[in-house]
XYZ file of C-alpha atoms in Angstrom:
67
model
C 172.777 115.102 93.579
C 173.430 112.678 90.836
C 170.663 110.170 92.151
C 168.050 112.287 92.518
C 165.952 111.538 89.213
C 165.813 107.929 90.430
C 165.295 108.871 94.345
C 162.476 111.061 92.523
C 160.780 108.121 90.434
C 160.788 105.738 92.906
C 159.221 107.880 96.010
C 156.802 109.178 93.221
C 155.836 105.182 92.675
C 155.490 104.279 96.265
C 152.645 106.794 96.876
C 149.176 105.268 97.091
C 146.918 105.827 93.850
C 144.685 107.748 95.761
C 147.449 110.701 96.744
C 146.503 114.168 96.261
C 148.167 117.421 96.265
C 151.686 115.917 95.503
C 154.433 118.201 96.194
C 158.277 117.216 95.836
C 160.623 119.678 97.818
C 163.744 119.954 96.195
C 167.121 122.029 96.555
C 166.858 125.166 94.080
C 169.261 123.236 92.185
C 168.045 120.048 91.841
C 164.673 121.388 90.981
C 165.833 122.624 88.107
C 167.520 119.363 87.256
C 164.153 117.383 87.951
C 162.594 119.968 86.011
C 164.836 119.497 82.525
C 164.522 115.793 82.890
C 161.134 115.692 82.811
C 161.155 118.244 80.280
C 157.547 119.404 80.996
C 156.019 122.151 82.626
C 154.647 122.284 86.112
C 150.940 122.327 84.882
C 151.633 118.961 83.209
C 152.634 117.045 86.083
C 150.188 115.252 88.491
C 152.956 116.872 91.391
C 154.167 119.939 91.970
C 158.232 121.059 92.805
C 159.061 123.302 95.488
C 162.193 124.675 96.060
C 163.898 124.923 99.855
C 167.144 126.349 99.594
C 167.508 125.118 103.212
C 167.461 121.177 101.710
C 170.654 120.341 100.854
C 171.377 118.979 97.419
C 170.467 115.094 96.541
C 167.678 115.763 99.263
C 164.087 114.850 98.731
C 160.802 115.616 100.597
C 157.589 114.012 99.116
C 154.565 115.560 100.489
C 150.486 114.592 100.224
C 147.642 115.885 102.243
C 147.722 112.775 103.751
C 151.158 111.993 104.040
C-alpha cells in the first residue's frame, strides 16, 4: 500500500493523450489515501476513483473506454 501514489502517477502517465473516461479502481482504503494526496476533489481530476473492496490493498486497475 505504501507505493501506490507512485504506481498511481506513473500508470496515469503511460495512458495515451487521447484517453477518455479515466477511472482508477482502488481498495476503499487506498482511495482514500490517493484521494488526500492529491488533495482535490473528484470533479477536479481529469480521472475518476472507484472503490472495489474486492482489490486488495497496493492494487491498481486503470481503466479507459478504450483500454
Amino acid at each position: 500500500p505504501g507505493q501506490i501514489i507512485g504506481v498511481v502517477r506513473e500508470s496515469l502517465t503511460l495512458l495515451p493523450v487521447s484517453s477518455r473516461n479515466v477511472r482508477l479502481v482502488l481498495h476503499p482504503e487506498d482511495a482514500k489515501m490517493v484521494r488526500e494526496i492529491f488533495e482535490v476533489s473528484e470533479q477536479d481530476l481529469v480521472w475518476s476513483i472507484v472503490e472495489d473492496p474486492v482489490l486488495g490493498r497496493g492494487g491498481c486497475k486503470v481503466i479507459t473506454d478504450t483500454s
